[in-house]
Structures are given as C-alpha cells and as structure tokens.
Coordinates of C-alpha atoms in Angstrom, one line a residue:
Chain A
X491 CA 46.3 -9.1 40.9
X492 CA 42.3 -8.2 41.5
X493 CA 40.0 -10.9 42.6
X494 CA 37.8 -12.2 40.2
X495 CA 34.4 -11.8 41.5
X496 CA 30.7 -12.1 40.8
X497 CA 29.3 -9.0 39.6
X498 CA 26.5 -7.5 41.9
X499 CA 24.7 -6.4 38.3
X500 CA 23.3 -10.2 38.0
X501 CA 21.4 -12.2 40.4
X502 CA 22.4 -15.6 41.7
X503 CA 19.9 -17.3 39.4
X504 CA 21.6 -19.5 37.0
X505 CA 21.3 -18.9 33.3
X506 CA 19.2 -21.3 31.2
X507 CA 21.3 -20.6 28.0
X508 CA 22.5 -23.5 25.9
X509 CA 25.9 -24.6 26.4
X510 CA 28.2 -22.4 24.2
X511 CA 25.6 -20.0 24.1
X512 CA 27.5 -16.3 24.4
X513 CA 24.3 -14.8 25.8
X514 CA 25.9 -15.3 29.4
X515 CA 29.2 -13.3 28.5
X516 CA 27.5 -10.5 27.0
X517 CA 24.8 -10.6 30.3
X518 CA 28.2 -10.4 32.4
X519 CA 29.7 -7.6 30.3
X520 CA 26.1 -5.2 30.7
X521 CA 26.1 -5.9 34.1
X522 CA 29.7 -5.2 34.8
X523 CA 29.6 -2.0 33.1
X524 CA 25.9 -1.2 35.0
X525 CA 27.9 -2.1 38.5
X526 CA 31.4 0.0 37.6
X527 CA 29.4 3.4 36.6
X528 CA 27.5 3.0 39.5
X529 CA 24.1 3.4 37.7
X530 CA 22.7 -0.2 38.4
X531 CA 20.3 1.4 41.2
X532 CA 19.0 3.9 38.4
X533 CA 18.7 1.7 35.6
X534 CA 15.9 0.2 34.3
X535 CA 16.2 -2.8 31.6
X536 CA 13.7 -4.1 28.9
X537 CA 13.8 -7.9 28.1
X538 CA 12.7 -8.8 24.8
X539 CA 10.8 -11.7 23.4
X540 CA 13.1 -14.9 22.5
X541 CA 16.1 -16.6 24.5
X542 CA 17.0 -13.7 26.7
X543 CA 12.9 -13.2 27.2
X544 CA 13.9 -14.3 31.1
X545 CA 16.9 -11.8 31.2
X546 CA 14.5 -9.7 34.3
X547 CA 15.7 -13.0 36.3
X548 CA 19.2 -12.2 35.8
X549 CA 20.0 -8.7 35.7
X550 CA 20.0 -6.9 39.2
X551 CA 18.4 -4.0 38.5
X552 CA 14.4 -3.0 37.7
X553 CA 13.3 -4.7 34.6
X554 CA 10.1 -4.8 31.8
X555 CA 9.3 -7.6 29.9
X556 CA 8.3 -6.1 26.4
X557 CA 6.2 -7.8 23.9
X558 CA 7.8 -9.3 20.6
X559 CA 9.7 -6.5 18.9
X560 CA 8.4 -3.5 21.1
X561 CA 11.4 -3.0 23.2
X562 CA 12.4 0.1 21.9
X563 CA 8.9 1.8 22.6
X564 CA 8.4 0.2 25.9
X565 CA 11.8 1.6 26.6
X566 CA 11.1 5.0 25.2
X567 CA 7.9 5.3 27.5
X568 CA 9.8 4.9 30.5
X569 CA 12.8 7.4 29.5
X570 CA 10.2 9.7 29.2
X571 CA 8.3 8.7 32.4
X572 CA 11.8 9.0 34.0
X573 CA 14.5 11.2 31.8
X574 CA 17.7 10.4 34.8
X575 CA 16.7 6.8 34.9
X576 CA 19.3 4.6 32.5
X577 CA 17.0 2.7 30.1
X578 CA 18.3 -0.2 28.3
X579 CA 16.8 -3.0 25.8
X580 CA 18.6 -6.3 25.2
X581 CA 17.2 -8.1 21.8
X582 CA 17.7 -10.4 19.7
X583 CA 17.8 -10.5 15.7
X584 CA 14.4 -11.5 15.2
X585 CA 12.8 -9.1 18.0
X586 CA 14.9 -6.4 16.4
X587 CA 15.7 -6.8 13.0
X588 CA 12.3 -8.2 12.1
X589 CA 8.9 -8.2 13.9
X590 CA 10.5 -4.8 15.9
X591 CA 12.4 -3.1 12.9
X592 CA 9.8 -0.2 12.6
X593 CA 10.1 0.6 17.1
X594 CA 14.1 0.2 16.2
X595 CA 14.3 2.7 13.8
X596 CA 12.1 4.9 15.0
X597 CA 13.4 5.1 18.9
X598 CA 16.8 5.5 17.0
X599 CA 15.7 8.5 14.3
X600 CA 14.0 10.1 17.7
X601 CA 17.6 10.2 18.8
X602 CA 15.7 8.5 22.2
X603 CA 18.3 8.3 24.7
X604 CA 18.5 4.8 25.6
X605 CA 21.0 1.9 25.0
X606 CA 20.1 -0.9 22.9
X607 CA 22.1 -4.1 23.2
X608 CA 21.7 -6.3 20.0
X609 CA 22.2 -9.8 19.8
X610 CA 23.0 -10.9 16.2
X611 CA 23.3 -14.7 16.4
X612 CA 22.0 -15.1 12.4
X613 CA 19.0 -17.2 13.7
X614 CA 15.9 -17.6 15.6
X615 CA 17.0 -19.3 18.9
X616 CA 14.0 -19.6 21.3
X617 CA 11.8 -21.0 18.5
X618 CA 14.2 -23.8 17.3
X619 CA 16.3 -22.0 14.7
X620 CA 14.3 -20.6 11.6
X621 CA 15.9 -17.8 9.3
X622 CA 16.6 -14.6 11.0
X623 CA 16.5 -11.5 9.0
X624 CA 20.5 -11.7 10.0
X625 CA 20.6 -15.5 8.4
X626 CA 23.4 -15.8 5.8
X627 CA 23.2 -16.6 2.3
X628 CA 23.3 -20.3 2.2
X629 CA 22.9 -20.5 5.4
X630 CA 20.6 -23.7 6.4
X631 CA 17.9 -23.0 9.1
X632 CA 14.9 -25.1 10.1
X633 CA 12.6 -22.8 7.3
X634 CA 15.6 -22.6 4.9
X635 CA 16.7 -26.3 4.7
X636 CA 18.5 -25.9 1.6
X637 CA 19.8 -22.9 2.4
X638 CA 18.7 -19.0 2.3
X639 CA 17.9 -18.6 -1.3
X640 CA 18.4 -14.6 -1.4
X641 CA 16.3 -14.9 -4.6
X642 CA 13.4 -16.2 -2.6
X643 CA 14.2 -14.6 0.9
X644 CA 16.2 -11.6 0.4
X645 CA 19.1 -10.8 1.9
X646 CA 21.0 -10.4 5.5
X647 CA 20.2 -7.2 6.8
X648 CA 23.2 -5.0 8.3
X649 CA 21.5 -3.1 10.6
X650 CA 24.5 -1.3 12.7
X651 CA 25.0 -0.3 8.7
X652 CA 21.5 0.8 8.3
X653 CA 21.0 2.7 11.7
X654 CA 24.5 4.6 11.8
X655 CA 22.5 6.8 8.9
X656 CA 20.5 7.9 11.1
X657 CA 20.7 11.4 12.5
X658 CA 20.1 10.3 16.3
X659 CA 22.1 7.5 16.7
X660 CA 25.1 8.8 18.6
X661 CA 26.8 5.4 18.8
X662 CA 27.0 2.3 16.8
X663 CA 29.3 -0.3 17.3
X664 CA 29.7 -3.9 16.0
X665 CA 31.7 -6.1 18.2
X666 CA 32.0 -9.9 19.3
X667 CA 32.8 -11.9 22.3
X668 CA 34.4 -15.1 20.4
X669 CA 38.0 -14.4 22.2
X670 CA 39.5 -12.5 25.2
X671 CA 40.7 -9.6 23.3
X672 CA 37.1 -9.0 21.5
X673 CA 35.6 -9.8 24.9
X674 CA 37.6 -6.7 26.6
X675 CA 36.5 -4.7 23.3
X676 CA 32.8 -5.6 23.3
X677 CA 33.0 -4.6 27.0
X678 CA 34.6 -1.1 26.1
X679 CA 31.9 -0.7 23.8
X680 CA 29.0 -1.6 26.1
X681 CA 30.5 1.0 28.4
X682 CA 30.7 3.9 26.0
X683 CA 26.9 3.1 24.9
X684 CA 26.1 3.6 28.4
X685 CA 27.9 6.8 29.1
X686 CA 26.6 8.3 25.7
X687 CA 23.0 7.7 27.3
X688 CA 24.4 9.1 31.0
X689 CA 25.7 11.9 29.2
X690 CA 22.3 12.7 27.2
X691 CA 24.0 12.2 23.5
X692 CA 21.3 10.3 22.3
X693 CA 20.3 6.7 20.9
X694 CA 23.4 3.9 21.4
X695 CA 23.5 0.5 19.8
X696 CA 26.4 -2.0 20.5
X697 CA 25.6 -5.3 18.2
X698 CA 27.0 -8.1 19.2
X699 CA 27.7 -11.1 17.0
X700 CA 27.1 -14.0 18.9
X701 CA 26.9 -17.9 18.6
X702 CA 24.1 -20.4 18.3
X703 CA 25.6 -23.8 18.9
X704 CA 22.3 -25.6 19.6
X705 CA 20.5 -24.3 16.2
X706 CA 23.8 -24.2 14.1
X707 CA 23.9 -27.6 15.1
X708 CA 27.9 -26.8 16.0
X709 CA 29.7 -27.7 19.0
X710 CA 30.9 -24.5 21.3
X711 CA 34.3 -24.1 19.5
X712 CA 33.3 -25.0 16.1
X713 CA 30.3 -22.2 16.8
X714 CA 32.9 -19.7 17.3
X715 CA 35.0 -20.6 14.5
X716 CA 31.8 -20.6 12.6
X717 CA 31.1 -17.2 13.5
X718 CA 34.6 -16.1 12.6
X719 CA 34.7 -17.4 9.4
X720 CA 31.2 -16.7 8.1
X721 CA 29.6 -14.1 10.1
X722 CA 32.8 -11.6 10.4
X723 CA 32.9 -11.1 6.7
X724 CA 29.7 -10.3 6.3
X725 CA 29.3 -8.4 9.6
X726 CA 32.3 -6.3 9.7
X727 CA 33.0 -5.1 13.2
X728 CA 33.9 -2.2 14.4
X729 CA 32.6 1.3 15.0
X730 CA 29.9 2.5 12.3
X731 CA 29.1 6.2 14.1
X732 CA 30.5 8.1 17.0
X733 CA 28.6 11.3 17.9
X734 CA 29.5 10.9 21.5
X735 CA 31.3 14.0 21.4
X736 CA 28.7 16.2 20.0
X737 CA 25.7 14.0 20.6
X738 CA 22.6 14.2 18.3
X739 CA 20.6 17.3 18.7
Chain C
X1353 CA -15.5 24.3 38.8
X1354 CA -18.0 26.8 37.8
X1355 CA -16.3 28.1 34.6
X1356 CA -17.9 26.2 31.4
X1357 CA -16.2 25.7 28.1
X1358 CA -17.7 25.2 24.7
X1359 CA -15.4 22.0 23.6
X1360 CA -15.4 19.5 21.1
X1361 CA -15.5 16.3 22.9
X1362 CA -12.0 14.9 21.9
X1363 CA -10.2 18.3 23.2
X1364 CA -12.5 18.0 26.6
X1365 CA -11.1 14.2 27.0
X1366 CA -7.4 15.7 26.5
X1367 CA -7.9 18.5 28.7
X1368 CA -9.8 15.9 31.2
X1369 CA -6.8 13.5 31.3
X1370 CA -4.3 16.2 32.3
X1371 CA -6.1 17.5 34.9
X1372 CA -6.4 14.1 36.5
X1373 CA -2.8 13.9 36.5
X1374 CA -1.9 12.4 33.2
X1375 CA 1.2 14.0 31.9
X1376 CA 2.4 11.2 29.3
X1377 CA 0.3 10.6 26.2
X1378 CA 1.0 8.5 23.5
X1379 CA -0.6 8.6 20.1
X1380 CA -1.2 8.1 16.4
X1381 CA -3.3 9.7 14.3
X1382 CA -6.7 8.4 13.0
X1383 CA -9.8 9.7 12.5
X1384 CA -12.1 10.8 14.4
X1385 CA -9.9 11.1 17.5
X1386 CA -7.0 13.1 16.0
X1387 CA -7.7 16.2 17.9
X1388 CA -6.7 14.2 21.3
X1389 CA -3.5 14.1 19.8
X1390 CA -3.7 17.8 18.4
X1391 CA -4.7 19.0 21.7
X1392 CA -1.8 17.1 23.7
X1393 CA 0.9 18.5 21.2
X1394 CA 0.0 22.2 21.9
X1395 CA -0.4 22.0 25.9
X1396 CA 1.9 19.0 26.7
X1397 CA 5.4 21.2 25.9
X1398 CA 3.8 24.1 28.0
X1399 CA 2.9 22.2 31.5
X1400 CA 5.9 20.1 31.0
X1401 CA 4.5 17.2 30.0
X1402 CA 5.0 14.2 27.4
X1403 CA 3.1 14.5 24.2
X1404 CA 4.7 11.7 21.7
X1405 CA 3.6 11.2 18.2
X1406 CA 4.5 7.6 17.8
X1407 CA 5.5 5.5 14.4
X1408 CA 2.4 3.3 15.0
X1409 CA -0.7 2.5 17.0
X1410 CA 1.5 -0.6 18.2
X1411 CA 4.2 1.8 19.3
X1412 CA 2.3 4.2 21.2
X1413 CA 0.9 1.4 23.4
X1414 CA 3.9 0.1 24.3
X1415 CA 5.1 3.4 25.3
X1416 CA 2.3 4.0 27.5
X1417 CA 3.3 0.3 28.7
X1418 CA 6.6 1.7 29.6
X1419 CA 5.8 4.9 30.9
X1420 CA 3.0 3.2 33.3
X1421 CA 5.2 0.6 34.8
X1422 CA 7.4 3.6 36.1
X1423 CA 3.9 4.3 38.1
X1424 CA 2.6 7.2 36.7
X1425 CA -0.6 7.9 34.5
X1426 CA -0.4 7.3 30.8
X1427 CA -2.6 7.4 28.3
X1428 CA -3.4 7.0 24.5
X1429 CA -6.3 7.2 22.0
X1430 CA -7.4 5.8 19.1
X1431 CA -10.2 4.8 16.8
X1432 CA -11.5 1.3 15.9
X1433 CA -8.6 0.0 13.3
X1434 CA -6.1 1.5 15.7
X1435 CA -7.5 -0.4 18.9
X1436 CA -7.0 -3.5 17.0
X1437 CA -3.5 -2.5 16.4
X1438 CA -2.7 -1.9 19.9
X1439 CA -4.5 -5.1 21.3
X1440 CA -1.4 -6.7 21.4
X1441 CA 0.1 -4.3 23.7
X1442 CA -3.4 -4.4 26.0
X1443 CA -2.8 -7.8 27.0
X1444 CA 0.4 -7.5 28.0
X1445 CA -0.7 -4.3 30.2
X1446 CA -3.7 -6.5 31.6
X1447 CA -1.1 -9.5 31.9
X1448 CA 1.4 -7.3 33.6
X1449 CA -1.1 -5.2 36.3
X1450 CA 0.0 -2.1 34.8
X1451 CA -2.8 0.8 34.9
X1452 CA -3.7 2.9 32.1
X1453 CA -6.5 4.9 30.1
X1454 CA -7.1 3.9 26.2
X1455 CA -9.9 6.1 24.6
X1456 CA -11.4 4.5 21.5
X1457 CA -13.4 6.8 19.7
X1458 CA -15.3 4.4 17.6
X1459 CA -15.9 4.5 13.8
X1460 CA -17.5 1.9 11.5
X1461 CA -15.8 -1.4 10.7
X1462 CA -14.5 -3.7 9.9
X1463 CA -11.5 -3.2 8.3
X1464 CA -11.3 0.2 7.4
X1465 CA -14.5 0.8 7.3
X1466 CA -15.5 4.7 7.3
X1467 CA -15.2 7.9 9.8
X1468 CA -18.3 8.2 11.0
X1469 CA -19.9 7.0 14.4
X1470 CA -20.1 3.4 15.2
X1471 CA -20.3 1.5 18.6
X1472 CA -19.5 -1.9 16.6
X1473 CA -16.5 -2.3 18.7
X1474 CA -18.4 -3.5 22.0
X1475 CA -17.5 -7.1 21.6
X1476 CA -14.0 -6.1 21.3
X1477 CA -14.1 -3.8 24.2
X1478 CA -15.9 -6.3 26.5
X1479 CA -15.3 -9.7 25.3
X1480 CA -11.6 -9.8 23.3
X1481 CA -9.5 -6.4 23.3
X1482 CA -6.5 -9.1 23.3
X1483 CA -5.4 -12.7 23.5
X1484 CA -6.2 -14.1 26.8
X1485 CA -8.3 -14.5 29.7
X1486 CA -9.0 -10.7 31.1
X1487 CA -11.4 -7.9 31.1
X1488 CA -10.8 -4.1 30.7
X1489 CA -12.8 -1.6 33.0
X1490 CA -14.9 0.1 30.1
X1491 CA -17.0 3.4 30.4
X1492 CA -19.3 4.5 27.9
X1493 CA -20.2 8.1 28.2
X1494 CA -23.0 9.6 26.6
X1495 CA -22.0 12.9 26.8
X1496 CA -18.9 15.5 26.5
X1497 CA -19.5 16.4 30.2
X1498 CA -19.4 12.7 31.4
X1499 CA -16.9 11.9 29.6
X1500 CA -14.7 14.5 31.4
X1501 CA -16.3 13.2 34.4
X1502 CA -15.5 9.8 34.1
X1503 CA -11.8 10.3 33.0
X1504 CA -10.9 11.0 36.8
X1505 CA -12.6 7.6 37.9
X1506 CA -11.3 5.9 35.3
X1507 CA -7.7 6.7 36.2
X1508 CA -8.6 6.2 39.8
X1509 CA -10.0 2.8 39.4
X1510 CA -7.4 1.7 37.1
X1511 CA -4.9 2.4 40.0
X1512 CA -6.8 1.3 42.5
X1513 CA -7.0 -2.7 40.6
X1514 CA -4.0 -2.2 38.6
X1515 CA -6.6 -3.2 35.8
X1516 CA -6.5 -1.2 32.6
X1517 CA -9.6 1.4 31.5
X1518 CA -10.9 1.7 28.6
X1519 CA -13.5 4.8 27.6
X1520 CA -15.7 3.6 24.6
X1521 CA -16.8 6.8 22.9
X1522 CA -17.9 6.8 19.4
X1523 CA -17.3 9.5 16.5
X1524 CA -20.3 11.6 17.4
X1525 CA -19.3 12.3 21.2
X1526 CA -15.6 13.0 19.7
X1527 CA -16.5 15.7 17.3
X1528 CA -19.5 17.3 19.0
X1529 CA -19.1 20.6 20.7
X1530 CA -20.8 21.1 24.2
X1531 CA -20.3 23.1 27.0
X1532 CA -18.4 21.4 29.7
X1533 CA -16.8 22.0 33.5
X1534 CA -13.4 20.6 34.5
X1535 CA -12.6 19.6 37.6
X1536 CA -9.3 21.3 39.5
X1537 CA -6.0 20.4 38.1
X1538 CA -4.4 17.3 40.6
X1539 CA -1.2 18.0 39.1
X1540 CA 0.9 15.6 37.8
X1541 CA 0.5 11.9 39.2
X1542 CA 3.6 10.3 40.6
X1543 CA 4.7 6.5 41.3
X1544 CA 4.3 7.4 45.0
X1545 CA 1.9 4.1 46.6
X1546 CA 2.9 2.2 43.6
X1547 CA 5.2 -0.5 44.5
X1548 CA 5.6 -2.6 41.2
X1549 CA 7.1 0.8 39.7
X1550 CA 10.1 0.4 37.7
X1551 CA 11.9 3.6 38.9
X1552 CA 15.5 2.4 39.8
X1553 CA 16.1 0.1 42.8
X1554 CA 18.5 2.7 43.9
X1555 CA 20.3 -0.3 45.1
X1556 CA 18.0 -0.2 48.8
X1557 CA 15.2 -3.0 47.5
X1558 CA 15.2 -5.8 45.5
X1559 CA 14.2 -5.1 41.8
X1560 CA 11.0 -4.9 40.0
X1561 CA 9.8 -6.8 37.6
X1562 CA 6.7 -5.7 35.0
X1563 CA 6.3 -9.2 33.3
X1564 CA 3.0 -11.4 32.0
X1565 CA 5.1 -14.2 31.1
X1566 CA 4.9 -17.5 33.5
X1567 CA 6.2 -20.6 31.6
X1568 CA 5.0 -23.1 34.5
X1569 CA 1.2 -23.6 33.9
X1570 CA 0.2 -23.8 37.7
X1571 CA 2.0 -20.5 38.2
X1572 CA 0.1 -18.8 34.6
X1573 CA -3.1 -20.1 36.2
X1574 CA -2.4 -19.1 39.6
X1575 CA -2.1 -15.5 38.3
X1576 CA -5.4 -15.4 36.3
X1577 CA -7.5 -16.7 39.1
X1578 CA -6.1 -14.0 41.5
X1579 CA -6.7 -11.6 38.7
X1580 CA -10.3 -12.9 38.3
X1581 CA -11.1 -12.6 42.0
X1582 CA -10.3 -9.0 41.5
X1583 CA -12.6 -8.5 38.6
X1584 CA -15.4 -10.2 40.8
X1585 CA -14.5 -7.3 43.2
X1586 CA -14.8 -4.5 40.4
X1587 CA -18.0 -6.4 39.7
X1588 CA -19.5 -6.2 43.2
X1589 CA -18.4 -2.1 43.7
X1590 CA -17.8 -0.5 40.4
X1591 CA -21.2 -1.0 38.2
X1592 CA -22.3 2.4 37.1
X1593 CA -25.9 2.9 35.5
X1594 CA -28.5 5.4 34.6
X1595 CA -31.9 4.3 34.9
X1596 CA -34.8 6.7 33.2
X1597 CA -38.3 6.4 33.6
X1598 CA -37.8 2.6 34.5
X1599 CA -40.2 2.6 37.5
X1600 CA -43.4 2.0 35.8
X1601 CA -42.4 1.1 32.5
X1602 CA -44.2 -1.9 30.4
X1603 CA -41.4 -1.5 28.1
X1604 CA -37.7 -0.9 28.8
X1605 CA -35.2 0.4 26.0
X1606 CA -31.4 -0.5 26.9
X1607 CA -28.6 1.8 25.2
X1608 CA -25.2 3.4 25.5
X1609 CA -23.4 6.0 25.1
X1610 CA -24.3 8.9 22.0
X1611 CA -27.1 6.0 21.0
X1612 CA -28.7 6.6 24.6
X1613 CA -29.5 10.1 23.7
X1614 CA -31.3 9.4 20.8
X1615 CA -33.4 6.5 22.8
X1616 CA -33.8 9.3 25.3
X1617 CA -35.4 11.5 23.5
X1618 CA -37.8 8.5 21.8
X1619 CA -38.8 7.4 25.3
X1620 CA -40.4 11.3 26.0
X1621 CA -41.8 11.3 22.6
X1622 CA -43.3 8.0 23.4
X1623 CA -44.5 9.1 27.1
X1624 CA -45.6 12.3 25.3
X1625 CA -48.0 9.5 23.4
X1626 CA -49.2 7.4 26.7
X1627 CA -46.7 4.7 26.4
X1628 CA -44.7 3.6 29.7
X1629 CA -41.4 3.3 28.5
X1630 CA -38.2 3.6 30.3
X1631 CA -34.2 3.5 29.6
X1632 CA -31.7 1.4 31.3
X1633 CA -28.3 3.2 30.0
X1634 CA -25.5 1.3 31.0
X1635 CA -22.3 3.4 31.9
X1636 CA -19.7 0.6 32.7
X1637 CA -20.3 -1.6 30.0
X1638 CA -17.8 -3.9 31.9
X1639 CA -18.3 -4.6 34.4
X1640 CA -21.9 -4.7 33.0
X1641 CA -25.5 -3.5 35.0
X1642 CA -26.6 -7.3 34.9
X1643 CA -28.9 -6.7 38.0
X1644 CA -30.6 -3.7 36.4
X1645 CA -31.2 -5.9 33.3
X1646 CA -32.2 -8.8 35.5
X1647 CA -34.3 -6.9 37.9
X1648 CA -36.4 -4.9 35.0
X1649 CA -36.6 -8.3 32.9
X1650 CA -38.8 -9.5 36.0
X1651 CA -41.1 -6.8 35.5
X1652 CA -41.7 -5.7 32.0
X1653 CA -42.5 -8.1 28.6
X1654 CA -40.2 -6.4 26.5
X1655 CA -36.9 -4.8 26.2
X1656 CA -35.5 -2.8 23.3
X1657 CA -32.1 -2.9 22.6
X1658 CA -30.6 -0.2 20.4
X1659 CA -27.1 0.3 19.2
X1660 CA -25.1 1.7 16.4
X1661 CA -24.2 -1.8 15.5
X1662 CA -25.7 -5.1 13.7
X1663 CA -26.4 -6.2 17.4
X1664 CA -23.5 -6.6 20.0
X1665 CA -24.4 -5.4 23.5
X1666 CA -28.2 -7.2 22.7
X1667 CA -26.7 -10.5 23.6
X1668 CA -25.6 -9.4 27.0
X1669 CA -29.1 -7.7 27.5
X1670 CA -30.6 -11.7 26.4
X1671 CA -28.6 -13.4 29.2
X1672 CA -29.1 -11.2 32.0
X1673 CA -32.9 -11.1 30.9
X1674 CA -32.4 -14.7 31.1
X1675 CA -35.7 -15.6 29.2
X1676 CA -37.8 -13.3 31.6
X1677 CA -38.9 -11.1 28.8
X1678 CA -38.8 -10.8 25.4
X1679 CA -35.4 -8.9 24.0
X1680 CA -35.8 -7.2 20.5
X1681 CA -33.2 -5.3 18.8
X1682 CA -33.0 -2.0 16.8
X1683 CA -29.3 -0.9 15.2
X1684 CA -27.9 0.9 12.5
X1685 CA -24.4 0.4 11.5
X1686 CA -21.7 1.6 9.0
X1687 CA -21.4 4.9 10.7
X1688 CA -25.3 5.5 10.5
X1689 CA -27.1 7.4 13.6
X1690 CA -31.0 6.0 14.5
X1691 CA -32.8 8.8 14.5
X1692 CA -35.2 9.2 17.3
X1693 CA -38.5 8.8 15.1
X1694 CA -36.9 5.3 13.8
X1695 CA -36.6 4.4 17.7
X1696 CA -40.2 5.6 18.5
X1697 CA -41.8 3.5 15.6
X1698 CA -39.7 0.1 17.4
X1699 CA -41.3 1.0 20.8
X1700 CA -44.5 1.4 19.3
X1701 CA -44.6 -1.8 17.8
X1702 CA -44.0 -3.1 20.9
X1703 CA -46.3 -1.0 22.4
X1704 CA -48.9 -2.5 19.7
X1705 CA -47.8 -6.0 20.5
X1706 CA -48.3 -5.7 24.0
X1707 CA -52.2 -4.7 23.4

C-alpha cells in the first residue's frame, strides 16, 4: 500500500481555515493534481479575495493575488503572457458569482485556456456570513436574517449550468467533498480540468460544493449533512459540459 | 530614426509602445482614445503580440496586472471615465510593485462629461489614482513626438523603480496628426532581470508571490515606507521640465500638455509686445518640478497657471511658490481649449498690474 505523504504541491504553512471547512481538502486535491501531472514548476495560481485570499501561502507554485472578483482577468493576462504556463484561479462564490461575474463569464466565453476552481459554500465566509449569490432560498445569513426572500433578494445562481451554455467552456463539472468517494471523484474532476488546459482545449471550471460550519452555525458533521440535504438538491452534482476531446475552437 | 510619418497621436502612441517592447495590450473602447486599440488590433496579430479587447476597463487593467506580473511589458489605455474604473486595478498594481504603462487621453468630466479635450484628471493622476498611499510616475507630453519619446522613458522608469507609469495626454493630442519619428524597435520585452516574475518555479526556486495584502499593520506600514523611499529617489532623479524664456522673465506662466503649446504662442506674442514673460512646462507632473517653481517664484512677482480645468495643478504651483509671488489662474473646462488670445489677455492684465 502506498505511503500517505504530504504533497509537494503544498508548502509547510499551516492553513488558517476554520475547523470543518472544506477549503483544506480542496487545496490538497489541487496540489496533488499539480504534482501528479508534473506541472507544479510551470503553474501560476491566482488567489481571490475572500477566505482563500492567502492561498498564495499554501500552494507551492508561483501565485498572483487578484482584486476581488478579477481573478479570471488576471489569469487571462498571465496566460497570454506565457501560454505554456498552467494558470488556475481559486475563487469563492462571492468572488466568482457576484463581483466577478463579468470576468468569469467573459474569460469562459473567450475560451481562455485556464482552469477555475470554484468553491461554492452558499455564503460569504471571510466577511462574516452575508448572503452570497449562491445562498439558498430561505437560508438565514447575516444579511438575510429572516431567510433569503427570493421576491426581494432574487434566486440562488447556478454557475455551472449557466457557464456550460457558453461555447468557450471545454469542461464544467460540479463535485463535492462530503465523503471519501466524493473526494476521490472531485480529484478526478480537478485532474481532468487541468488536463484539458494542458491539452489546450479551452476554459475549464470545477465547482466544489463546500461547507462553512462557522457561518452556517453548525458543527462540522452537521454542516456536511446540511450540504447533502439542502445544497445538492439545488446544485446537482455531475458533468455539465465535456468538450475535452474536441476542444472549443 | 530618420523616417518621418504623419500620424494621429493615438496611433503613434501604440506604435511607440510596440517599439519599446510592449507586445501585450489590453483595452476597452472609449472616445477619444479608441484608435490606440484599433492600431494594436491591426498590428499585434501580425507580429505575434497580444491585442485583447476586454469586457470592461476593470478587466483590462487586471489583465495588465496578470501579464505584467509575469515580467513582460504590458499596457492599457483609456480616457477619463475609463481611468476611474481602472483605479482599483492601478492601486493593486502599485501595491504589488508591478511595472506597467497606462495611458489616459483625457476628456471632459465629471461623469460621462464630454468627448472634447480636458485636463481635469490632474488631481486624479497625481494625488489619487486609486485608494491608499501611493504615486505613479506621471508624464504630460505636449506633442505627438514627445508622446512617442516618453513612451520608452515611461516603460524604462516603470521597470527600474517597479512603479506603474501614467502618460497623461488629452483628446487634442490623441486626435491631432503631426509628423513623428520613431526609435528603433527594441524587440519584445522578456522576464529577464525580473526576479519577481511569476513565470513558474521550474521547481528550482521558491515560489514568487505577487501580492498587495499585508494583514499585519506593521508589515503593511513597512512596505509603504519602503515604497516611499523609492518615490524620494524618483523625485531626486527623474523630474523632467522645460523652461522657455524664463531667464529674464518678469512673469512666469505654468502649463502642461497641449495647453502649454497654446501658452507658448501667447508668450511669444507677449514678447513681441515687449512683455517679459516665460513658461515653465512640467513634463513629469509627478514628480512635480517643484524646484523650478520655487526658484522662479523668488524672481518674479506673478505666476499665471493655465489649465483645461477649473484649476488643479495651480494648487501644486501655489504650494511650491510658497507665498513668494502671486499665483493667478486661467482655465477653460468642459472640453474647451483656451485660445492664445485669451491667455495673452491674462498675461497683459498681470503685466499691467505689475507697472
């Protein structure tokens, strides 16, 4: 049996994430994939604003810290500067689906050959639990204290479905990391997304349904249960687009 | 060098950028600078460069952040309302110590304003092009040739000090055609000698991180103080100014950019009428030629500042004149260019008052 070791894709810096938050798992999966694909030395990551703002401390590759929501634009610049580098962004739902919607949609529609790791935990974490674009109907947050009233606050947005309608998207899959089989599947999806980029097939995005025990007000195990019972029904897991054979152009 | 081309300012700017190694341009259309993008879109694909029309000014400046972080020369251009949108990215670029060149072909503001020439973004360019404590090296060319000549200086100084450079032109310079000569093409810039560049570690060095976040206040203060030490070096070494007929002058006019050409005509006419008047023309508006102003203020009774605004640079002139002479102001705004006759009238008022 193979020895369980720390991946070369991560530095030794201890994560700052809250107990029970799934950022740590996703970081590790991305890092393992970069190592296994042998691309760590040519990868440039783009960190978001939000809980993962300090992702540059954890990934053992070159990193750029982007303004709030602008990671896909920063990634576009980096990719155009060095098309042979592997560029990924790591963004939360506030970053990707609110302030950065335009940058996300347009990088995707340009078929920008980058990989986006999208953490959807249905809430703003870093700023203390406000409503996100992905907050579910009736979900209580700091800015929806009576539950998200869709008649006032609108509906939760399904990014993978929306982006999969764009011609520039080579690969879009929604995964989660609530149990071991799903963690394995998430890693497979992340690997496929990076392979799409290596093979210059177009824009790839992996949406990872994640937990926020602190701001949901739940213990870690309860948070996973809440994710299964509430998030997955609204955000079904699965492949939304796979154009990795042919490519987008 | 040698061959002269008759070119529109905006196109000459684009060609000058390419000849100075800038192969990555990210823009968004806005009048009166759109010809920069049009030129880049025509030329870049033929020479293996990048022209990308971004989805917004905000995206364009962040594409510059991404490309310039990789150690190559990158540029964006816009006009006043678009520069306001870029201010977020400019602050991050300054906070990340990344070099790049930004062109502002100013139009009338505030808001949507108009599309005619203006100099109403001086405060924005020199005091507040984004949040936080920072400066840009800001050039204010007066002719199409000077824009071309300053492009190389802008990229070189930006690289040298890792401070973004701004070229502050206006709608008149962007749209006018003048004969212009270009430098030899330096060839595409590379990440060579850019130790910060995020080009991949090749697993042979520690990761490079381009970042403007310092959660610990003492660390943030330290980076800002260090950056301001660099600004002091820039202030000592990189001021550019033209002084015209100032030696024997009784009155000094101060103007920059296209307005300075109007003022120069008025100065010549005043001289023909026996009025001893000179012109100080800041070529860098940051760093500001404070010594030229301070020295001149000791020798004359009056300074006249002329701008295409309600009076913005005049505050810096007053600051460095430091009460040693009277400083008056004449300006037109909203997109109106002052005429030589108007400026001459103002000079005559001061000359009359001096008698």
